[in-house]
Amino acid sequence: MVSDVHGNARDLARAGEGADALICLGDLVLFLDYADHSRGIFPDLFGTENAHRIVALRTARRFEEAREFGARLWAGIGMDRATAIEKAVRKQYAELFAAFPTPTYATYGNVDIPTLWPEYAGPGTHVLDGQRAEIGGRVFGFVGGGLRTPMRTPYEISDEEYAAKIEAVGEVDVLCTHIPPEVPELVYDTVARRFERGSRALLDAIRRTRPRYALFGHVHQPLARRMRIGGTECVNVGHFAGNGTPWALEW
């Protein structure tokens, strides 16, 4: 199981070795690497120094200044922003989806563009969002995307829409989401030094339906990688872009 792949196609190609299936919890795209500011769509277009600047503004939570700075950069490249981003994302998706083993079960992260996935997902890749699948005799539920933030990443939805997808999944053995439940220790990123968005609806569903596991990613360097909520083992499966190591779920 992997999450937050962020362009790491090399390790992704080996991630399913020895497993019955690979599960991916989203964020395939690498727009900007907060650990290495030379990597991603943003520095490819605007250079590493500008990447340093926008990371510093975002880390300081000066989001309006960051948006204004970014707007000035985009205005200077002589290319439509949406066209430039889609071209770069398509290049990454072609490489990443080709690396998925068969079978792969995947849901979206907040930086993904769901409308493009059908073009790249082969017959061995099952894309699920607000849906269930039986894997190895267990029922898995999948809910993709993130909640709205000042970062305005591509696949952020309202709390109500997210809660509806959680409700549609219902009772499962393993609840797979991109974002964590809204628990301070699970949503705080110790390197970015901020609380990421977690889901209250997801936390309520865990308490109500008591899946055996609740698995997620999104927070790259969490204060706590796992904890129990009632009878449910909650696990951040890791920042795959950084460590290149899948998390194994064994029964």
PDB file of N, CA and C in Angstrom, residues 159-228:
ATOM      1  N   ASP A 159     -16.969  19.735   2.762  1.00  0.00           N
ATOM      2  CA  ASP A 159     -17.141  18.764   3.846  1.00  0.00           C
ATOM      3  C   ASP A 159     -18.381  17.911   3.612  1.00  0.00           C
ATOM      4  N   GLU A 160     -19.423  18.512   3.056  1.00  0.00           N
ATOM      5  CA  GLU A 160     -20.667  17.791   2.835  1.00  0.00           C
ATOM      6  C   GLU A 160     -20.509  16.725   1.750  1.00  0.00           C
ATOM      7  N   GLU A 161     -19.824  17.066   0.673  1.00  0.00           N
ATOM      8  CA  GLU A 161     -19.594  16.091  -0.407  1.00  0.00           C
ATOM      9  C   GLU A 161     -18.712  14.954   0.083  1.00  0.00           C
ATOM     10  N   TYR A 162     -17.709  15.287   0.871  1.00  0.00           N
ATOM     11  CA  TYR A 162     -16.828  14.255   1.403  1.00  0.00           C
ATOM     12  C   TYR A 162     -17.593  13.322   2.340  1.00  0.00           C
ATOM     13  N   ALA A 163     -18.403  13.905   3.205  1.00  0.00           N
ATOM     14  CA  ALA A 163     -19.193  13.101   4.148  1.00  0.00           C
ATOM     15  C   ALA A 163     -20.143  12.166   3.405  1.00  0.00           C
ATOM     16  N   ALA A 164     -20.689  12.618   2.282  1.00  0.00           N
ATOM     17  CA  ALA A 164     -21.595  11.775   1.501  1.00  0.00           C
ATOM     18  C   ALA A 164     -20.868  10.556   0.938  1.00  0.00           C
ATOM     19  N   LYS A 165     -19.630  10.731   0.547  1.00  0.00           N
ATOM     20  CA  LYS A 165     -18.854   9.597   0.033  1.00  0.00           C
ATOM     21  C   LYS A 165     -18.532   8.613   1.156  1.00  0.00           C
ATOM     22  N   ILE A 166     -18.216   9.129   2.338  1.00  0.00           N
ATOM     23  CA  ILE A 166     -17.984   8.255   3.497  1.00  0.00           C
ATOM     24  C   ILE A 166     -19.246   7.452   3.792  1.00  0.00           C
ATOM     25  N   GLU A 167     -20.382   8.113   3.751  1.00  0.00           N
ATOM     26  CA  GLU A 167     -21.652   7.450   4.016  1.00  0.00           C
ATOM     27  C   GLU A 167     -21.947   6.381   2.972  1.00  0.00           C
ATOM     28  N   ALA A 168     -21.614   6.654   1.713  1.00  0.00           N
ATOM     29  CA  ALA A 168     -21.866   5.697   0.633  1.00  0.00           C
ATOM     30  C   ALA A 168     -21.049   4.425   0.796  1.00  0.00           C
ATOM     31  N   VAL A 169     -19.865   4.543   1.363  1.00  0.00           N
ATOM     32  CA  VAL A 169     -18.999   3.368   1.565  1.00  0.00           C
ATOM     33  C   VAL A 169     -19.586   2.439   2.622  1.00  0.00           C
ATOM     34  N   GLY A 170     -20.096   3.005   3.706  1.00  0.00           N
ATOM     35  CA  GLY A 170     -20.731   2.212   4.755  1.00  0.00           C
ATOM     36  C   GLY A 170     -19.742   1.390   5.573  1.00  0.00           C
ATOM     37  N   GLU A 171     -20.205   0.250   6.065  1.00  0.00           N
ATOM     38  CA  GLU A 171     -19.379  -0.602   6.922  1.00  0.00           C
ATOM     39  C   GLU A 171     -18.451  -1.462   6.073  1.00  0.00           C
ATOM     40  N   VAL A 172     -17.167  -1.398   6.388  1.00  0.00           N
ATOM     41  CA  VAL A 172     -16.159  -2.165   5.660  1.00  0.00           C
ATOM     42  C   VAL A 172     -15.139  -2.724   6.648  1.00  0.00           C
ATOM     43  N   ASP A 173     -14.318  -3.643   6.167  1.00  0.00           N
ATOM     44  CA  ASP A 173     -13.222  -4.163   6.993  1.00  0.00           C
ATOM     45  C   ASP A 173     -12.055  -3.188   7.026  1.00  0.00           C
ATOM     46  N   VAL A 174     -11.774  -2.568   5.866  1.00  0.00           N
ATOM     47  CA  VAL A 174     -10.641  -1.644   5.741  1.00  0.00           C
ATOM     48  C   VAL A 174     -11.141  -0.382   5.042  1.00  0.00           C
ATOM     49  N   LEU A 175     -10.994   0.748   5.721  1.00  0.00           N
ATOM     50  CA  LEU A 175     -11.432   2.035   5.177  1.00  0.00           C
ATOM     51  C   LEU A 175     -10.196   2.788   4.674  1.00  0.00           C
ATOM     52  N   CYS A 176     -10.135   3.006   3.362  1.00  0.00           N
ATOM     53  CA  CYS A 176      -8.973   3.604   2.716  1.00  0.00           C
ATOM     54  C   CYS A 176      -9.315   5.012   2.228  1.00  0.00           C
ATOM     55  N   THR A 177      -8.587   6.000   2.708  1.00  0.00           N
ATOM     56  CA  THR A 177      -8.823   7.391   2.320  1.00  0.00           C
ATOM     57  C   THR A 177      -7.491   8.067   2.044  1.00  0.00           C
ATOM     58  N   HIS A 178      -7.546   9.196   1.356  1.00  0.00           N
ATOM     59  CA  HIS A 178      -6.301   9.948   1.178  1.00  0.00           C
ATOM     60  C   HIS A 178      -5.983  10.751   2.437  1.00  0.00           C
ATOM     61  N   ILE A 179      -6.973  11.450   2.974  1.00  0.00           N
ATOM     62  CA  ILE A 179      -6.727  12.284   4.157  1.00  0.00           C
ATOM     63  C   ILE A 179      -7.036  11.505   5.430  1.00  0.00           C
ATOM     64  N   PRO A 180      -6.444  11.902   6.558  1.00  0.00           N
ATOM     65  CA  PRO A 180      -6.689  11.205   7.821  1.00  0.00           C
ATOM     66  C   PRO A 180      -7.963  11.684   8.507  1.00  0.00           C
ATOM     67  N   PRO A 181      -8.388  10.945   9.526  1.00  0.00           N
ATOM     68  CA  PRO A 181      -9.455  11.461  10.389  1.00  0.00           C
ATOM     69  C   PRO A 181      -8.953  12.687  11.145  1.00  0.00           C
ATOM     70  N   GLU A 182      -9.866  13.525  11.580  1.00  0.00           N
ATOM     71  CA  GLU A 182      -9.497  14.783  12.233  1.00  0.00           C
ATOM     72  C   GLU A 182      -9.088  14.532  13.685  1.00  0.00           C
ATOM     73  N   VAL A 183      -7.845  14.117  13.839  1.00  0.00           N
ATOM     74  CA  VAL A 183      -7.229  13.893  15.149  1.00  0.00           C
ATOM     75  C   VAL A 183      -5.918  14.681  15.135  1.00  0.00           C
ATOM     76  N   PRO A 184      -5.667  15.552  16.099  1.00  0.00           N
ATOM     77  CA  PRO A 184      -4.494  16.430  16.041  1.00  0.00           C
ATOM     78  C   PRO A 184      -3.186  15.716  15.766  1.00  0.00           C
ATOM     79  N   GLU A 185      -2.960  14.591  16.436  1.00  0.00           N
ATOM     80  CA  GLU A 185      -1.691  13.883  16.265  1.00  0.00           C
ATOM     81  C   GLU A 185      -1.523  13.319  14.854  1.00  0.00           C
ATOM     82  N   LEU A 186      -2.642  13.058  14.169  1.00  0.00           N
ATOM     83  CA  LEU A 186      -2.585  12.468  12.827  1.00  0.00           C
ATOM     84  C   LEU A 186      -2.526  13.516  11.726  1.00  0.00           C
ATOM     85  N   VAL A 187      -2.985  14.740  12.003  1.00  0.00           N
ATOM     86  CA  VAL A 187      -3.033  15.757  10.953  1.00  0.00           C
ATOM     87  C   VAL A 187      -1.896  16.781  11.042  1.00  0.00           C
ATOM     88  N   TYR A 188      -1.120  16.778  12.129  1.00  0.00           N
ATOM     89  CA  TYR A 188      -0.054  17.778  12.253  1.00  0.00           C
ATOM     90  C   TYR A 188       1.207  17.300  11.537  1.00  0.00           C
ATOM     91  N   ASP A 189       1.718  18.130  10.626  1.00  0.00           N
ATOM     92  CA  ASP A 189       2.959  17.835   9.912  1.00  0.00           C
ATOM     93  C   ASP A 189       4.121  18.517  10.631  1.00  0.00           C
ATOM     94  N   THR A 190       5.060  17.722  11.108  1.00  0.00           N
ATOM     95  CA  THR A 190       6.138  18.250  11.945  1.00  0.00           C
ATOM     96  C   THR A 190       7.196  19.017  11.157  1.00  0.00           C
ATOM     97  N   VAL A 191       7.260  18.817   9.835  1.00  0.00           N
ATOM     98  CA  VAL A 191       8.227  19.542   9.013  1.00  0.00           C
ATOM     99  C   VAL A 191       7.595  20.813   8.441  1.00  0.00           C
ATOM    100  N   ALA A 192       6.406  20.687   7.880  1.00  0.00           N
ATOM    101  CA  ALA A 192       5.694  21.875   7.384  1.00  0.00           C
ATOM    102  C   ALA A 192       5.234  22.777   8.517  1.00  0.00           C
ATOM    103  N   ARG A 193       5.169  22.202   9.740  1.00  0.00           N
ATOM    104  CA  ARG A 193       4.774  22.935  10.948  1.00  0.00           C
ATOM    105  C   ARG A 193       3.369  23.532  10.816  1.00  0.00           C
ATOM    106  N   ARG A 194       2.437  22.666  10.413  1.00  0.00           N
ATOM    107  CA  ARG A 194       1.051  23.109  10.326  1.00  0.00           C
ATOM    108  C   ARG A 194       0.126  21.903  10.431  1.00  0.00           C
ATOM    109  N   PHE A 195      -1.107  22.203  10.802  1.00  0.00           N
ATOM    110  CA  PHE A 195      -2.151  21.183  10.802  1.00  0.00           C
ATOM    111  C   PHE A 195      -2.743  21.099   9.392  1.00  0.00           C
ATOM    112  N   GLU A 196      -2.726  19.905   8.811  1.00  0.00           N
ATOM    113  CA  GLU A 196      -3.397  19.668   7.546  1.00  0.00           C
ATOM    114  C   GLU A 196      -4.885  19.401   7.816  1.00  0.00           C
ATOM    115  N   ARG A 197      -5.696  19.414   6.765  1.00  0.00           N
ATOM    116  CA  ARG A 197      -7.119  19.138   6.931  1.00  0.00           C
ATOM    117  C   ARG A 197      -7.336  17.637   7.110  1.00  0.00           C
ATOM    118  N   GLY A 198      -8.003  17.287   8.188  1.00  0.00           N
ATOM    119  CA  GLY A 198      -8.500  15.941   8.370  1.00  0.00           C
ATOM    120  C   GLY A 198     -10.013  15.980   8.329  1.00  0.00           C
ATOM    121  N   SER A 199     -10.628  14.825   8.315  1.00  0.00           N
ATOM    122  CA  SER A 199     -12.077  14.774   8.165  1.00  0.00           C
ATOM    123  C   SER A 199     -12.774  14.376   9.451  1.00  0.00           C
ATOM    124  N   ARG A 200     -13.686  15.232   9.913  1.00  0.00           N
ATOM    125  CA  ARG A 200     -14.519  14.907  11.069  1.00  0.00           C
ATOM    126  C   ARG A 200     -15.505  13.796  10.707  1.00  0.00           C
ATOM    127  N   ALA A 201     -16.032  13.822   9.474  1.00  0.00           N
ATOM    128  CA  ALA A 201     -16.959  12.764   9.048  1.00  0.00           C
ATOM    129  C   ALA A 201     -16.268  11.410   9.038  1.00  0.00           C
ATOM    130  N   LEU A 202     -15.007  11.386   8.635  1.00  0.00           N
ATOM    131  CA  LEU A 202     -14.239  10.139   8.645  1.00  0.00           C
ATOM    132  C   LEU A 202     -14.032   9.654  10.072  1.00  0.00           C
ATOM    133  N   LEU A 203     -13.699  10.545  10.979  1.00  0.00           N
ATOM    134  CA  LEU A 203     -13.525  10.177  12.383  1.00  0.00           C
ATOM    135  C   LEU A 203     -14.822   9.618  12.957  1.00  0.00           C
ATOM    136  N   ASP A 204     -15.932  10.273  12.659  1.00  0.00           N
ATOM    137  CA  ASP A 204     -17.225   9.792  13.153  1.00  0.00           C
ATOM    138  C   ASP A 204     -17.551   8.408  12.594  1.00  0.00           C
ATOM    139  N   ALA A 205     -17.242   8.191  11.302  1.00  0.00           N
ATOM    140  CA  ALA A 205     -17.516   6.889  10.684  1.00  0.00           C
ATOM    141  C   ALA A 205     -16.665   5.785  11.307  1.00  0.00           C
ATOM    142  N   ILE A 206     -15.424   6.099  11.617  1.00  0.00           N
ATOM    143  CA  ILE A 206     -14.549   5.111  12.271  1.00  0.00           C
ATOM    144  C   ILE A 206     -15.129   4.715  13.622  1.00  0.00           C
ATOM    145  N   ARG A 207     -15.569   5.700  14.374  1.00  0.00           N
ATOM    146  CA  ARG A 207     -16.157   5.410  15.698  1.00  0.00           C
ATOM    147  C   ARG A 207     -17.469   4.640  15.585  1.00  0.00           C
ATOM    148  N   ARG A 208     -18.238   4.930  14.535  1.00  0.00           N
ATOM    149  CA  ARG A 208     -19.563   4.329  14.388  1.00  0.00           C
ATOM    150  C   ARG A 208     -19.511   2.927  13.779  1.00  0.00           C
ATOM    151  N   THR A 209     -18.703   2.756  12.723  1.00  0.00           N
ATOM    152  CA  THR A 209     -18.710   1.490  11.979  1.00  0.00           C
ATOM    153  C   THR A 209     -17.588   0.537  12.380  1.00  0.00           C
ATOM    154  N   ARG A 210     -16.561   1.055  13.047  1.00  0.00           N
ATOM    155  CA  ARG A 210     -15.467   0.256  13.617  1.00  0.00           C
ATOM    156  C   ARG A 210     -14.811  -0.700  12.607  1.00  0.00           C
ATOM    157  N   PRO A 211     -14.263  -0.159  11.511  1.00  0.00           N
ATOM    158  CA  PRO A 211     -13.497  -1.018  10.610  1.00  0.00           C
ATOM    159  C   PRO A 211     -12.260  -1.560  11.328  1.00  0.00           C
ATOM    160  N   ARG A 212     -11.736  -2.635  10.827  1.00  0.00           N
ATOM    161  CA  ARG A 212     -10.534  -3.190  11.456  1.00  0.00           C
ATOM    162  C   ARG A 212      -9.342  -2.245  11.270  1.00  0.00           C
ATOM    163  N   TYR A 213      -9.253  -1.659  10.063  1.00  0.00           N
ATOM    164  CA  TYR A 213      -8.184  -0.697   9.762  1.00  0.00           C
ATOM    165  C   TYR A 213      -8.779   0.546   9.122  1.00  0.00           C
ATOM    166  N   ALA A 214      -8.185   1.699   9.411  1.00  0.00           N
ATOM    167  CA  ALA A 214      -8.404   2.934   8.667  1.00  0.00           C
ATOM    168  C   ALA A 214      -7.028   3.376   8.173  1.00  0.00           C
ATOM    169  N   LEU A 215      -6.856   3.400   6.858  1.00  0.00           N
ATOM    170  CA  LEU A 215      -5.554   3.653   6.247  1.00  0.00           C
ATOM    171  C   LEU A 215      -5.620   4.921   5.409  1.00  0.00           C
ATOM    172  N   PHE A 216      -4.550   5.719   5.443  1.00  0.00           N
ATOM    173  CA  PHE A 216      -4.565   7.030   4.787  1.00  0.00           C
ATOM    174  C   PHE A 216      -3.135   7.504   4.585  1.00  0.00           C
ATOM    175  N   GLY A 217      -2.984   8.673   3.999  1.00  0.00           N
ATOM    176  CA  GLY A 217      -1.674   9.296   3.802  1.00  0.00           C
ATOM    177  C   GLY A 217      -1.800  10.784   4.041  1.00  0.00           C
ATOM    178  N   HIS A 218      -1.434  11.590   3.014  1.00  0.00           N
ATOM    179  CA  HIS A 218      -1.622  13.043   2.967  1.00  0.00           C
ATOM    180  C   HIS A 218      -0.636  13.816   3.836  1.00  0.00           C
ATOM    181  N   VAL A 219      -0.509  13.471   5.109  1.00  0.00           N
ATOM    182  CA  VAL A 219       0.412  14.179   6.003  1.00  0.00           C
ATOM    183  C   VAL A 219       1.770  13.491   5.900  1.00  0.00           C
ATOM    184  N   HIS A 220       2.751  14.190   5.360  1.00  0.00           N
ATOM    185  CA  HIS A 220       4.011  13.557   5.020  1.00  0.00           C
ATOM    186  C   HIS A 220       4.864  13.195   6.236  1.00  0.00           C
ATOM    187  N   GLN A 221       4.891  14.064   7.218  1.00  0.00           N
ATOM    188  CA  GLN A 221       5.688  13.802   8.430  1.00  0.00           C
ATOM    189  C   GLN A 221       4.800  14.011   9.657  1.00  0.00           C
ATOM    190  N   PRO A 222       3.893  13.083   9.907  1.00  0.00           N
ATOM    191  CA  PRO A 222       2.907  13.276  10.982  1.00  0.00           C
ATOM    192  C   PRO A 222       3.521  13.149  12.372  1.00  0.00           C
ATOM    193  N   LEU A 223       2.882  13.803  13.319  1.00  0.00           N
ATOM    194  CA  LEU A 223       3.300  13.678  14.706  1.00  0.00           C
ATOM    195  C   LEU A 223       3.157  12.228  15.165  1.00  0.00           C
ATOM    196  N   ALA A 224       2.091  11.568  14.739  1.00  0.00           N
ATOM    197  CA  ALA A 224       1.877  10.148  15.042  1.00  0.00           C
ATOM    198  C   ALA A 224       1.506   9.433  13.753  1.00  0.00           C
ATOM    199  N   ARG A 225       2.177   8.329  13.479  1.00  0.00           N
ATOM    200  CA  ARG A 225       1.897   7.566  12.253  1.00  0.00           C
ATOM    201  C   ARG A 225       0.775   6.556  12.449  1.00  0.00           C
ATOM    202  N   ARG A 226       0.505   6.187  13.677  1.00  0.00           N
ATOM    203  CA  ARG A 226      -0.588   5.244  13.901  1.00  0.00           C
ATOM    204  C   ARG A 226      -1.134   5.418  15.308  1.00  0.00           C
ATOM    205  N   MET A 227      -2.398   5.089  15.467  1.00  0.00           N
ATOM    206  CA  MET A 227      -3.030   5.083  16.778  1.00  0.00           C
ATOM    207  C   MET A 227      -4.310   4.269  16.678  1.00  0.00           C
ATOM    208  N   ARG A 228      -4.817   3.861  17.804  1.00  0.00           N
ATOM    209  CA  ARG A 228      -6.086   3.150  17.826  1.00  0.00           C
ATOM    210  C   ARG A 228      -7.210   4.110  18.184  1.00  0.00           C
TER     211      ARG A 228
END
